[in-house]
XYZ file of C-alpha atoms in Angstrom:
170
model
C -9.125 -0.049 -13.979
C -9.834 -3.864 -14.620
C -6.268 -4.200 -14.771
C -5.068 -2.526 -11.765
C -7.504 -4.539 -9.325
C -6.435 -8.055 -11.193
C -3.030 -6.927 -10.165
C -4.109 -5.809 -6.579
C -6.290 -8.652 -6.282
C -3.066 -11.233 -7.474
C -0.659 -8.973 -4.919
C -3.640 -9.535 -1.789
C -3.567 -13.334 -1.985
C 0.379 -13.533 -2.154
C 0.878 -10.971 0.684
C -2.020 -13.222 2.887
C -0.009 -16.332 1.570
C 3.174 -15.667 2.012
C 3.727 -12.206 3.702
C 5.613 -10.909 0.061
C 4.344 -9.656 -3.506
C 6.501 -10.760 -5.891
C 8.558 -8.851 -8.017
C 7.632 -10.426 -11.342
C 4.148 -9.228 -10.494
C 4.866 -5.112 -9.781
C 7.432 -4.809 -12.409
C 5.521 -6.604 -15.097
C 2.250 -4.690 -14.053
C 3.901 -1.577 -14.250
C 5.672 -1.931 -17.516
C 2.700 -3.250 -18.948
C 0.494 -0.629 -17.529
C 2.969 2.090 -18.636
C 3.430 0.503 -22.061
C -0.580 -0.030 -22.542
C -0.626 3.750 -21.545
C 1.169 4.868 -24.540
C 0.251 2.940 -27.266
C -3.477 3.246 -26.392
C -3.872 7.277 -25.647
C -0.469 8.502 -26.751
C 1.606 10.723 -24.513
C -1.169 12.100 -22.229
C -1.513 8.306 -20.634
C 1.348 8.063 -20.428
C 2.047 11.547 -18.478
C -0.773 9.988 -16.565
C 0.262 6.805 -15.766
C 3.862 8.256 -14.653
C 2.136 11.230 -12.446
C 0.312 7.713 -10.669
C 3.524 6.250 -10.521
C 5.398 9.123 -9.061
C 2.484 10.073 -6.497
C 1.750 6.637 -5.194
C 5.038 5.313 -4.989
C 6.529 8.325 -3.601
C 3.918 8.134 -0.965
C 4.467 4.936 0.034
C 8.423 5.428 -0.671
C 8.308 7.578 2.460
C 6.470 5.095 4.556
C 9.407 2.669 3.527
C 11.991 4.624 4.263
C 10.162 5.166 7.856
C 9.839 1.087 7.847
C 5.997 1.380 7.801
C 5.359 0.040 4.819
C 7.461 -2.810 3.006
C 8.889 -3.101 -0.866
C 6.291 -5.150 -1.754
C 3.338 -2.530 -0.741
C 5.706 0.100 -2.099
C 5.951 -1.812 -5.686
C 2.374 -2.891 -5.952
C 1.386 0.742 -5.214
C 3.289 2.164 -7.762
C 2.010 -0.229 -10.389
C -1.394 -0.306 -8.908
C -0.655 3.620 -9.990
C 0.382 3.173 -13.126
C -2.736 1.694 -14.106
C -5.214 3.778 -12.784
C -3.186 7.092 -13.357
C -3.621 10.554 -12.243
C -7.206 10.679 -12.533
C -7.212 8.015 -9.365
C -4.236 7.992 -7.760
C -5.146 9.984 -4.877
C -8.641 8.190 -4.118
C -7.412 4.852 -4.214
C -4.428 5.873 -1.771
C -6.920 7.957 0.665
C -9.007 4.572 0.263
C -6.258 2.533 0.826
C -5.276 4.548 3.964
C -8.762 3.709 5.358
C -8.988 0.231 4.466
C -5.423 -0.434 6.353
C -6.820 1.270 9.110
C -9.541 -1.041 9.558
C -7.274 -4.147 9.151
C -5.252 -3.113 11.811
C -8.000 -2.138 14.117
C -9.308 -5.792 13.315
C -6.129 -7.095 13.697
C -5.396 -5.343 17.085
C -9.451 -6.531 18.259
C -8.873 -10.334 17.228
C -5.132 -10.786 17.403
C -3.437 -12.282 19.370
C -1.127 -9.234 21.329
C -3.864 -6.613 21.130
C -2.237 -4.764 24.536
C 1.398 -5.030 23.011
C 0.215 -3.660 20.118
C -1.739 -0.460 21.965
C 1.389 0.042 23.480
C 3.953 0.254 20.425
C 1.772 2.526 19.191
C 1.737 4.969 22.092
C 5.724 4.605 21.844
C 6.027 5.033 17.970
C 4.308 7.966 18.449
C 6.689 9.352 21.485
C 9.608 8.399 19.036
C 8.125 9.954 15.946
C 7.719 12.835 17.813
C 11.516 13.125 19.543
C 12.896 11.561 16.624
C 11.459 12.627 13.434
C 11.752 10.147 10.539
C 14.314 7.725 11.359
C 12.827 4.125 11.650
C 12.251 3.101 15.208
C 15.528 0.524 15.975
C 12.696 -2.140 17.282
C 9.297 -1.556 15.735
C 9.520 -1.607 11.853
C 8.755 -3.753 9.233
C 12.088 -4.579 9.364
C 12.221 -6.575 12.125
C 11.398 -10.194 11.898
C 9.160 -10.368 15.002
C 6.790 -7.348 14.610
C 3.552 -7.653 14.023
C 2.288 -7.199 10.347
C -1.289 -6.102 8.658
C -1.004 -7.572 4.885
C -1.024 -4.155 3.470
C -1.328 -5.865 -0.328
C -5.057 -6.474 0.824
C -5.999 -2.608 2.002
C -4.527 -1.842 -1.784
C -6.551 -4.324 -3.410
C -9.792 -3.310 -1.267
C -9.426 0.352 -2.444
C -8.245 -0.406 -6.081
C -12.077 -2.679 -5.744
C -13.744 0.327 -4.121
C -12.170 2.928 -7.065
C -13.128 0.287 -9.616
C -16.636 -0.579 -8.016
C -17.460 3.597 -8.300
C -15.985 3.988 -12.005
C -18.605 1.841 -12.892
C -21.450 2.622 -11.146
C -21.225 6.638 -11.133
C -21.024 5.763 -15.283
């Protein structure tokens, strides 16, 4: 668990920094996580480090192919997985959910196109609903002037929160 928020923690300052998470972060996290998993427990961690994998980065695999979510978030999420494994997986993503829900509700309440915002959200839903799953041709992470919440930090707040009751529920 001390590993995965060092690696969420590391991902939150370079998505606030530079809007990316580097790849030599994600894929050395979740090699190392992966590897650790073996040679420490054997073939049950590492069953459990790939079942994190698969759930967390499938998740957000979905909400990249939608173009809510970027590589970056994608990566660190699966090796933010890795780490903590099935046992966690699911509680730091319903976590991680909440935590990006309040950055953007900040964001929206001290930025600088709060209305804008309101509004691309009524019509993402309108398209979502007549459209299904494609991304939206305008608002996606895609494009270079939408609006973005640093999604690395909602993942490192959970991976904190997960961490923070592993130890104190002990």
């Amino acid at each position: 668990m001390i590993a995965a928020v060092l690696v969420a923690s590391t991902g939150a300052v370079c998505d606030v920094r530079s809007s990316r998470i580097p790849n030599w972060l994600t894929y050395s996290s979740l090699a190392a996580a992966l590897t650790l998993r073996f040679v420490a427990p054997g073939w049950a961690g590492l069953k459990g480090g790939l079942v994190g994998v698969l759930v967390a980065g499938g998740i957000f695999l979905i909400l990249f192919f939608v173009g809510a979510m970027g590589g970056g978030d994608l990566k660190l999420m699966a090796s933010v997985g890795a780490w903590v494994g099935s046992g966690h997986v699911m509680t730091i993503l319903l976590a991680s959910a909440f935590a990006g829900g309040f950055l953007a509700l900040v964001h929206v309440a001290f930025g600088r196109q709060g209305r804008q915002t309101l509004w691309n959200l009524l019509e993402l839903i309108r398209f979502r609903l007549t459209s299904g799953l494609q991304p939206h041709p305008r608002l996606n992470v895609r494009e270079s002037s939408a609006e973005r919440v640093p999604y690395g930090v909602a993942i490192a707040i959970a991976t904190l929160y997960c961490a923070g009751n592993a130890i104190w529920w002990r």
